[in-house]
Amino acid sequence: MELEDIKSPADIKGLSIEELEHIAEQMRQAVLNRTSQIGGHVGPNLGSVETIIAMHYVFDAPKDRLVYDVSHQAFPHKMLTGRVDGYLYRQDFPKVGEYTSPVESPEYDIFWAGHTSPSLSLCVGLVKARQLKGEKYNVVALIGDGALSGGEAFEGLDAGGALNENFICILNDNQMSIAEDHGGMYKHLQHLRETNGTAADNLFKAFNWDYVYVAEGNNVAKLIEALQKVKDTQRPVVVHVNTQKGEGYTPAEEYREAFHYRDPFDIATGELLIVNPGENSTSVLKNFINRSAQKYPTFLAISSATPDSFGLNAKEREILGKHYIDVGIAEQTGVSVMAGAARDGAKVVYSVVGTFLQRAYDQLLEDWAMDPSPALMVVAETGIAANKDQTHLGFWDIPMISSIPDILYLAPANLEEFDAMLEWGLSQDRFKVAVRQAVYSIEHADYEVEKDYSDINRFKVIKRGSKVALIGAGDFLIKARQTAELLKDKGIEATVINPLFISGVDKDLLASISKDHTLVATIEDGSIEGGFGERVATVASPLGLKTLVFGVEKKFVDRFNLKELETENNLRPEQIADIILANL
Amino acid sequence: MELEDIKSPADIKGLSIEELEHIAEQMRQAVLNRTSQIGGHVGPNLGSVETIIAMHYVFDAPKDRLVYDVSHQAFPHKMLTGRVDGYLYRQDFPKVGEYTSPVESPEYDIFWAGHTSPSLSLCVGLVKARQLKGEKYNVVALIGDGALSGGEAFEGLDAGGALNENFICILNDNQMSIAEDHGGMYKHLQHLRETNGTAADNLFKAFNWDYVYVAEGNNVAKLIEALQKVKDTQRPVVVHVNTQKGEGYTPAEEYREAFHYRDPFDIATGELLIVNPGENSTSVLKNFINRSAQKYPTFLAISSATPDSFGLNAKEREILGKHYIDVGIAEQTGVSVMAGAARDGAKVVYSVVGTFLQRAYDQLLEDWAMDPSPALMVVAETGIAANKDQTHLGFWDIPMISSIPDILYLAPANLEEFDAMLEWGLSQDRFKVAVRQAVYSIEHADYEVEKDYSDINRFKVIKRGSKVALIGAGDFLIKARQTAELLKDKGIEATVINPLFISGVDKDLLASISKDHTLVATIEDGSIEGGFGERVATVASPLGLKTLVFGVEKKFVDRFNLKELETENNLRPEQIADIILANL
């Protein structure tokens, strides 16, 4: 049996251990084949090949339910469930996504999984449904040691431990989150590994789960043996599997953080095919962090397991020492630590990926906005150009953050403005400041950027015209400017505005332009509904200004083409200009 | 020393155990004095009197930082920090709020605390700030066993366990959440209590914390002894304190759920002063739950530790049996269990308090909205009349939920519509349906309510007029109708619309009314920014309709007067009518 011939999990059922090991080897090649060409999660997938082969060998999907937390390890699963071509053949790569998706495979992919930590709680739901239907099958979750640090994973352990039902949690312990693990629990996992699972104070037993340890987590025979023992159990059980992240590919074993997710690389050396060390918002942020650590004795940079959003490598983090804390994949805690440290006078900056910040909406509102805790939060990977996976869209941060009182959300239009907003945000001690780090355009300022943003909700007029006002927020200011050029060709000298603030509206400015303008168009790099433009429209309407709001429709899209998405949403300057002209 | 003479924690420092016990007894009377008259958290405060006396006796606030998780037990703390009058004298009750508040006491109340589970993570921030400042004092969190089930508490244990620093977590284990505890962890806490803290598999040690057990958690001498031992420790330590919820007041000891929070009651008997058993939205929901449990074999009702939002008492929950699950104070898990059970065909309804649902924003988006999991969610205690504490405002649910694709958010205007929306939401299998349970008005329908809401975003015209259209969402439809009456007196026959849907806009209807209307006013029971009306304004503006959006300002308000809040926000029908007339 060769990997390319596998159509469904049934195809591996009769194989010998040697044949399974042969498949495992081919899977590793397939992971490298795909990721080296189009990028992807290298290390997690290489490390879990044997675990997932054993899962499909022992359990009977789709009858048995296999749930992948965050699904960073979903490639082997996809290869065994009819999607192997997506790893073998260049032309088939686009047919298969990075994460599990019920659209891609309604039969084998039970949930969309792109955010960490919900798998156990989702499985509690599956267990309850099974109980209510009176059926019998296994419910199995695969979760990584990194994902275990997210609060919902513990909630799931707690809720699962209260069920006297079949429920199998496979803990894929590769001793890594995206970067190294952080948290008191990881010393305990280490003790468990060092004692072949016999260490005292077993975390999982404390949650009322049974516990099994598998020392050789890249040994398919051992894994099959362990899973066969727990199959059809009538108690919740954790199978703790010790694996090697990046197993079988030396560069990935050696540089585990760099190979967690890797852009296209040369398989022979592991080197990136395209290295882009130029100035960008991440380099601006990184310089700001290092500068601030020198400047403020109480400086604290916080990460929730995504240090790359600071652009800081392991060595640079070490240099920061006590000025840096990684709280694990735990955005709730990231926000609360920011609020707590700021409350007692530390100079705090928290950098967080926007889509993951969704986990901390309550903490933003209850712990940060409400408390006397001036601090700076950088919201990374926002907007339509950030990430094209449905689970990671950068569309929702403006509605989320801008609906919370007392957080200023700033959107820089260029690198210099980004830098200035960071500087001001950290230096001041009156406001809670969030700065949006978007990736659509990387511009340099052609005007003198403001140093002080304490005159809140004061929009900046880039060019004063009449009749039409174009408000281009953040990295979409460029679209407002391009639209203005097009309107100029039609004889309209439009006003161009950089709002700076996307959490409020400059009412005075709108009142002032209502005298010689009839139409306002807002253009933002995010969802229309709940967003910035709608707030402008609400203020502008009673002033007699017709408002057109440009942004993206409130809709899930997956692995979209950026140009097509822009066209579908009327976001090309020509479209914007045409619609404005039709509305005059 | 008498309780009324205590001005600051220094006043109890020199007292004997007997004197402290005398103070404790007076504190209990003061808790009952206040709560029996204006309502409040009875059981948690009675149970933690000795713990908090010991905390203030041993530690030196404000230098030592005392942080109260959710602050259901904050009354004794407030009594010892200059606010005792708020418990002794009727006229001073309003000066003191239910929760800790840095506005009320910038010195002693470090954080606003009304939501459970962030205390340990906030303290990680305090510990980091202390480290960076190079200072020495104790950082102490008090957290209940119920609050421990929220994911962020475990994140905080994990992050705290990684710090080799002074950090004291006092676990107030009264063996109750609001109702009974649920989760595998609680068997473990029981084992710890039964073995005087020596049971195997210590959860806290697994997170790398030291551990101390105090069996007699209502014995001030024992507590002082235990806390003196851990004071100035240089390691994180959990002090597990076994307390009696409601200690010292027989009705509260006996009916622990009913006395968690109690409306005004007779101290002698514990009976409520006002019993209101009439028909309301909770009784409608409760009848719907019991009906549905009979109707659907796979029916599942989910609660995240607030069974009272279903109106179900302990006996009724027992009758539901396997059709009911309480996941602990864990809304993230509540949403994921809903999604998981629905994914496998169960008929699921999750009832959740809107302000607590804030903790599950990411799960709503990533686990529910995206997945093929049709289910019904009831969002309770929403709108301006729901709760007047700043930490529990019902203002934010519309922006939060309505910004997520593929969740229909329905707002019933009366009890019959609420019932019909629940029935439809559970019976259908195409949509994810959320129904807003608001409390501003309890009306009966004077029109035939729809049975089917699958024609999504189709608004209902209650009365067709011209010139002005009034869209009153949910329980604010009444305001639209009252405004229409006032406009009628001015010769305007306004159109009155019940939108039914607050997560989308009826574009056809707006286009149609744009022919003979010039102005639209939306009126909603929540925040303007990010809300429903702004979406209407955005659609209406290009149609040439001037739109006025009525709702509340994006602003924190605490313990407000409802009438004053309405007036400040132009929400009285006379104000709405006047503003409309001024804008015609």
Tab-separated table of N, CA and C in Angstrom, chain A residues 71-176:
chain	number	residue	atom	x	y	z
A	71	SER	N	-6.348	22.059	14.967
A	71	SER	CA	-6.038	21.301	13.739
A	71	SER	C	-4.744	21.712	13.060
A	72	HIS	N	-3.771	22.112	13.861
A	72	HIS	CA	-2.420	22.288	13.322
A	72	HIS	C	-1.828	20.952	12.895
A	73	GLN	N	-2.449	19.879	13.381
A	73	GLN	CA	-1.933	18.536	13.049
A	73	GLN	C	-2.892	17.804	12.131
A	74	ALA	N	-3.647	18.538	11.337
A	74	ALA	CA	-4.702	17.875	10.566
A	74	ALA	C	-4.218	17.232	9.269
A	75	PHE	N	-2.999	17.530	8.837
A	75	PHE	CA	-2.579	17.012	7.525
A	75	PHE	C	-2.620	15.483	7.456
A	76	PRO	N	-2.032	14.767	8.425
A	76	PRO	CA	-2.098	13.298	8.345
A	76	PRO	C	-3.541	12.789	8.302
A	77	HIS	N	-4.401	13.428	9.079
A	77	HIS	CA	-5.825	13.054	9.064
A	77	HIS	C	-6.425	13.254	7.671
A	78	LYS	N	-6.110	14.378	7.073
A	78	LYS	CA	-6.665	14.647	5.735
A	78	LYS	C	-6.132	13.647	4.718
A	79	MET	N	-4.854	13.276	4.862
A	79	MET	CA	-4.281	12.314	3.912
A	79	MET	C	-4.985	10.959	3.999
A	80	LEU	N	-5.476	10.636	5.185
A	80	LEU	CA	-6.116	9.322	5.380
A	80	LEU	C	-7.610	9.345	5.091
A	81	THR	N	-8.141	10.534	4.803
A	81	THR	CA	-9.585	10.637	4.593
A	81	THR	C	-9.898	11.228	3.226
A	82	GLY	N	-9.187	10.711	2.220
A	82	GLY	CA	-9.560	11.029	0.839
A	82	GLY	C	-8.994	12.312	0.273
A	83	ARG	N	-8.040	12.930	0.982
A	83	ARG	CA	-7.541	14.220	0.499
A	83	ARG	C	-6.037	14.227	0.292
A	84	VAL	N	-5.479	13.042	0.041
A	84	VAL	CA	-4.023	12.953	-0.049
A	84	VAL	C	-3.464	13.735	-1.237
A	85	ASP	N	-4.268	13.884	-2.286
A	85	ASP	CA	-3.785	14.617	-3.457
A	85	ASP	C	-3.403	16.059	-3.115
A	86	GLY	N	-4.046	16.588	-2.095
A	86	GLY	CA	-3.761	17.954	-1.659
A	86	GLY	C	-2.371	18.110	-1.050
A	87	TYR	N	-1.650	17.001	-0.923
A	87	TYR	CA	-0.295	17.045	-0.371
A	87	TYR	C	0.743	16.518	-1.354
A	88	LEU	N	0.216	15.847	-2.372
A	88	LEU	CA	1.136	15.219	-3.332
A	88	LEU	C	1.318	16.037	-4.598
A	89	TYR	N	0.269	16.701	-5.038
A	89	TYR	CA	0.286	17.322	-6.371
A	89	TYR	C	0.015	18.821	-6.285
A	90	ARG	N	0.923	19.567	-6.841
A	90	ARG	CA	0.865	21.033	-6.795
A	90	ARG	C	-0.513	21.563	-7.175
A	91	GLN	N	-1.071	21.018	-8.253
A	91	GLN	CA	-2.350	21.545	-8.734
A	91	GLN	C	-3.506	21.240	-7.774
A	92	ASP	N	-3.304	20.273	-6.882
A	92	ASP	CA	-4.371	19.920	-5.938
A	92	ASP	C	-4.211	20.576	-4.565
A	93	PHE	N	-3.088	21.248	-4.361
A	93	PHE	CA	-2.883	21.904	-3.061
A	93	PHE	C	-4.066	22.814	-2.683
A	94	PRO	N	-4.534	23.648	-3.627
A	94	PRO	CA	-5.578	24.601	-3.221
A	94	PRO	C	-6.901	23.943	-2.832
A	95	LYS	N	-7.083	22.686	-3.187
A	95	LYS	CA	-8.354	22.028	-2.860
A	95	LYS	C	-8.455	21.712	-1.361
A	96	VAL	N	-7.311	21.711	-0.714
A	96	VAL	CA	-7.282	21.311	0.693
A	96	VAL	C	-6.750	22.475	1.535
A	97	GLY	N	-7.484	22.796	2.572
A	97	GLY	CA	-7.097	23.916	3.432
A	97	GLY	C	-6.180	23.482	4.564
A	98	GLU	N	-5.732	24.461	5.305
A	98	GLU	CA	-4.773	24.225	6.389
A	98	GLU	C	-5.426	23.535	7.590
A	99	TYR	N	-6.723	23.765	7.761
A	99	TYR	CA	-7.410	23.322	8.989
A	99	TYR	C	-8.552	22.372	8.657
A	100	THR	N	-9.055	21.659	9.663
A	100	THR	CA	-10.241	20.834	9.418
A	100	THR	C	-11.416	21.732	9.068
A	101	SER	N	-12.280	21.230	8.183
A	101	SER	CA	-13.394	22.028	7.703
A	101	SER	C	-14.546	21.121	7.297
A	102	PRO	N	-15.701	21.263	7.935
A	102	PRO	CA	-16.869	20.467	7.554
A	102	PRO	C	-17.343	20.759	6.129
A	103	VAL	N	-16.908	21.858	5.547
A	103	VAL	CA	-17.240	22.122	4.143
A	103	VAL	C	-16.369	21.225	3.255
A	104	GLU	N	-15.119	21.129	3.613
A	104	GLU	CA	-14.191	20.312	2.844
A	104	GLU	C	-14.522	18.818	2.998
A	105	SER	N	-14.829	18.399	4.191
A	105	SER	CA	-15.169	16.992	4.440
A	105	SER	C	-16.258	16.883	5.495
A	106	PRO	N	-17.510	16.928	5.054
A	106	PRO	CA	-18.612	16.871	6.033
A	106	PRO	C	-18.582	15.585	6.843
A	107	GLU	N	-17.973	14.550	6.282
A	107	GLU	CA	-17.982	13.247	6.926
A	107	GLU	C	-16.897	13.143	8.017
A	108	TYR	N	-15.709	13.587	7.676
A	108	TYR	CA	-14.573	13.340	8.573
A	108	TYR	C	-14.134	14.551	9.391
A	109	ASP	N	-14.454	15.750	8.937
A	109	ASP	CA	-14.054	16.955	9.682
A	109	ASP	C	-15.270	17.462	10.452
A	110	ILE	N	-15.276	17.219	11.713
A	110	ILE	CA	-16.500	17.506	12.467
A	110	ILE	C	-16.678	18.998	12.694
A	111	PHE	N	-15.578	19.687	12.953
A	111	PHE	CA	-15.650	21.127	13.225
A	111	PHE	C	-14.610	21.897	12.411
A	112	TRP	N	-14.921	23.153	12.110
A	112	TRP	CA	-13.891	24.106	11.729
A	112	TRP	C	-12.978	24.268	12.948
A	113	ALA	N	-11.691	24.144	12.741
A	113	ALA	CA	-10.802	24.298	13.900
A	113	ALA	C	-9.591	25.107	13.486
A	114	GLY	N	-9.507	26.313	13.965
A	114	GLY	CA	-8.365	27.168	13.677
A	114	GLY	C	-7.913	27.916	14.917
A	115	HIS	N	-8.759	27.954	15.914
A	115	HIS	CA	-8.406	28.565	17.197
A	115	HIS	C	-8.195	27.444	18.207
A	116	THR	N	-7.245	27.666	19.110
A	116	THR	CA	-6.930	26.609	20.070
A	116	THR	C	-7.963	26.454	21.169
A	117	SER	N	-7.954	25.292	21.754
A	117	SER	CA	-8.494	24.992	23.087
A	117	SER	C	-9.964	24.604	23.221
A	118	PRO	N	-10.816	24.675	22.164
A	118	PRO	CA	-12.210	24.304	22.407
A	118	PRO	C	-12.507	22.805	22.272
A	119	SER	N	-11.550	21.985	21.838
A	119	SER	CA	-11.883	20.618	21.420
A	119	SER	C	-12.569	19.807	22.513
A	120	LEU	N	-12.094	19.924	23.736
A	120	LEU	CA	-12.685	19.099	24.796
A	120	LEU	C	-14.127	19.509	25.059
A	121	SER	N	-14.383	20.816	25.036
A	121	SER	CA	-15.745	21.288	25.275
A	121	SER	C	-16.667	20.906	24.116
A	122	LEU	N	-16.164	21.000	22.894
A	122	LEU	CA	-16.953	20.536	21.752
A	122	LEU	C	-17.286	19.055	21.912
A	123	CYS	N	-16.318	18.285	22.382
A	123	CYS	CA	-16.546	16.848	22.575
A	123	CYS	C	-17.542	16.573	23.698
A	124	VAL	N	-17.571	17.414	24.718
A	124	VAL	CA	-18.607	17.250	25.742
A	124	VAL	C	-19.977	17.322	25.066
A	125	GLY	N	-20.111	18.227	24.104
A	125	GLY	CA	-21.353	18.299	23.334
A	125	GLY	C	-21.614	17.023	22.545
A	126	LEU	N	-20.588	16.495	21.913
A	126	LEU	CA	-20.750	15.246	21.155
A	126	LEU	C	-21.130	14.089	22.086
A	127	VAL	N	-20.509	14.052	23.241
A	127	VAL	CA	-20.808	12.990	24.217
A	127	VAL	C	-22.261	13.090	24.678
A	128	LYS	N	-22.706	14.319	24.952
A	128	LYS	CA	-24.099	14.496	25.374
A	128	LYS	C	-25.058	14.078	24.266
A	129	ALA	N	-24.751	14.442	23.022
A	129	ALA	CA	-25.630	14.059	21.905
A	129	ALA	C	-25.684	12.537	21.785
A	130	ARG	N	-24.541	11.896	21.927
A	130	ARG	CA	-24.503	10.426	21.853
A	130	ARG	C	-25.352	9.800	22.958
A	131	GLN	N	-25.215	10.358	24.136
A	131	GLN	CA	-25.995	9.857	25.271
A	131	GLN	C	-27.498	9.990	25.011
A	132	LEU	N	-27.887	11.163	24.479
A	132	LEU	CA	-29.310	11.414	24.251
A	132	LEU	C	-29.859	10.545	23.112
A	133	LYS	N	-29.003	10.218	22.154
A	133	LYS	CA	-29.435	9.355	21.051
A	133	LYS	C	-29.367	7.879	21.449
A	134	GLY	N	-28.699	7.585	22.558
A	134	GLY	CA	-28.573	6.201	23.009
A	134	GLY	C	-27.690	5.363	22.095
A	135	GLU	N	-26.693	6.003	21.472
A	135	GLU	CA	-25.816	5.261	20.562
A	135	GLU	C	-24.477	4.969	21.226
A	136	LYS	N	-23.662	4.174	20.525
A	136	LYS	CA	-22.361	3.800	21.079
A	136	LYS	C	-21.266	4.029	20.050
A	137	TYR	N	-20.346	4.861	20.354
A	137	TYR	CA	-19.140	5.039	19.554
A	137	TYR	C	-18.153	5.837	20.396
A	138	ASN	N	-16.952	5.963	19.915
A	138	ASN	CA	-15.935	6.693	20.666
A	138	ASN	C	-15.914	8.173	20.284
A	139	VAL	N	-15.748	8.996	21.274
A	139	VAL	CA	-15.512	10.425	21.040
A	139	VAL	C	-14.074	10.713	21.456
A	140	VAL	N	-13.300	11.212	20.498
A	140	VAL	CA	-11.855	11.342	20.687
A	140	VAL	C	-11.407	12.761	20.332
A	141	ALA	N	-10.692	13.390	21.214
A	141	ALA	CA	-10.104	14.703	20.921
A	141	ALA	C	-8.591	14.581	20.889
A	142	LEU	N	-7.971	15.273	19.954
A	142	LEU	CA	-6.504	15.368	19.933
A	142	LEU	C	-6.135	16.816	20.216
A	143	ILE	N	-5.408	17.032	21.303
A	143	ILE	CA	-5.061	18.403	21.691
A	143	ILE	C	-3.577	18.474	22.036
A	144	GLY	N	-2.948	19.588	21.677
A	144	GLY	CA	-1.523	19.749	21.945
A	144	GLY	C	-1.253	20.308	23.333
A	145	ASP	N	-0.020	20.158	23.783
A	145	ASP	CA	0.335	20.699	25.100
A	145	ASP	C	0.248	22.217	25.116
A	146	GLY	N	0.536	22.852	23.969
A	146	GLY	CA	0.389	24.302	23.892
A	146	GLY	C	-1.063	24.704	24.059
A	147	ALA	N	-1.948	24.057	23.317
A	147	ALA	CA	-3.373	24.395	23.362
A	147	ALA	C	-3.983	24.156	24.724
A	148	LEU	N	-3.360	23.291	25.500
A	148	LEU	CA	-3.872	22.997	26.839
A	148	LEU	C	-3.805	24.227	27.755
A	149	SER	N	-2.980	25.219	27.407
A	149	SER	CA	-2.868	26.397	28.277
A	149	SER	C	-4.007	27.390	28.104
A	150	GLY	N	-4.841	27.197	27.081
A	150	GLY	CA	-6.009	28.068	26.903
A	150	GLY	C	-7.099	27.688	27.891
A	151	GLY	N	-7.709	28.689	28.503
A	151	GLY	CA	-8.665	28.432	29.574
A	151	GLY	C	-9.752	27.448	29.223
A	152	GLU	N	-10.252	27.501	27.985
A	152	GLU	CA	-11.369	26.616	27.659
A	152	GLU	C	-10.968	25.151	27.714
A	153	ALA	N	-9.695	24.851	27.483
A	153	ALA	CA	-9.259	23.454	27.566
A	153	ALA	C	-9.450	22.925	28.988
A	154	PHE	N	-9.137	23.750	29.986
A	154	PHE	CA	-9.333	23.326	31.379
A	154	PHE	C	-10.826	23.219	31.701
A	155	GLU	N	-11.603	24.175	31.183
A	155	GLU	CA	-13.054	24.067	31.372
A	155	GLU	C	-13.557	22.742	30.810
A	156	GLY	N	-13.007	22.373	29.651
A	156	GLY	CA	-13.417	21.119	29.016
A	156	GLY	C	-12.976	19.908	29.830
A	157	LEU	N	-11.783	19.969	30.402
A	157	LEU	CA	-11.344	18.895	31.301
A	157	LEU	C	-12.301	18.795	32.488
A	158	ASP	N	-12.689	19.943	33.001
A	158	ASP	CA	-13.568	19.970	34.171
A	158	ASP	C	-14.958	19.419	33.823
A	159	ALA	N	-15.525	19.912	32.718
A	159	ALA	CA	-16.860	19.439	32.319
A	159	ALA	C	-16.806	17.971	31.898
A	160	GLY	N	-15.750	17.595	31.197
A	160	GLY	CA	-15.609	16.203	30.756
A	160	GLY	C	-15.431	15.250	31.921
A	161	GLY	N	-14.684	15.718	32.925
A	161	GLY	CA	-14.428	14.878	34.095
A	161	GLY	C	-15.671	14.599	34.922
A	162	ALA	N	-16.730	15.372	34.680
A	162	ALA	CA	-17.985	15.146	35.402
A	162	ALA	C	-18.862	14.111	34.704
A	163	LEU	N	-18.449	13.698	33.488
A	163	LEU	CA	-19.260	12.745	32.716
A	163	LEU	C	-18.735	11.331	32.946
A	164	ASN	N	-19.599	10.430	33.236
A	164	ASN	CA	-19.178	9.038	33.371
A	164	ASN	C	-19.454	8.339	32.038
A	165	GLU	N	-18.707	8.747	31.022
A	165	GLU	CA	-19.012	8.332	29.660
A	165	GLU	C	-17.715	8.102	28.905
A	166	ASN	N	-17.826	7.405	27.800
A	166	ASN	CA	-16.682	7.258	26.892
A	166	ASN	C	-16.241	8.619	26.372
A	167	PHE	N	-14.977	8.959	26.597
A	167	PHE	CA	-14.451	10.258	26.157
A	167	PHE	C	-12.931	10.138	26.249
A	168	ILE	N	-12.281	10.183	25.104
A	168	ILE	CA	-10.834	9.961	25.052
A	168	ILE	C	-10.136	11.240	24.614
A	169	CYS	N	-9.252	11.728	25.439
A	169	CYS	CA	-8.465	12.919	25.102
A	169	CYS	C	-7.027	12.493	24.860
A	170	ILE	N	-6.561	12.661	23.637
A	170	ILE	CA	-5.163	12.365	23.339
A	170	ILE	C	-4.384	13.669	23.442
A	171	LEU	N	-3.478	13.713	24.399
A	171	LEU	CA	-2.669	14.912	24.594
A	171	LEU	C	-1.353	14.736	23.852
A	172	ASN	N	-1.212	15.471	22.772
A	172	ASN	CA	-0.002	15.419	21.949
A	172	ASN	C	1.024	16.371	22.550
A	173	ASP	N	1.908	15.838	23.359
A	173	ASP	CA	2.857	16.665	24.108
A	173	ASP	C	4.188	16.718	23.351
A	174	ASN	N	4.340	17.767	22.555
A	174	ASN	CA	5.611	17.921	21.818
A	174	ASN	C	6.502	18.975	22.480
A	175	GLN	N	6.132	19.332	23.704
A	175	GLN	CA	6.961	20.237	24.517
A	175	GLN	C	7.125	21.618	23.893
A	176	MET	N	6.143	21.981	23.109
A	176	MET	CA	6.210	23.291	22.461
A	176	MET	C	4.793	23.827	22.269
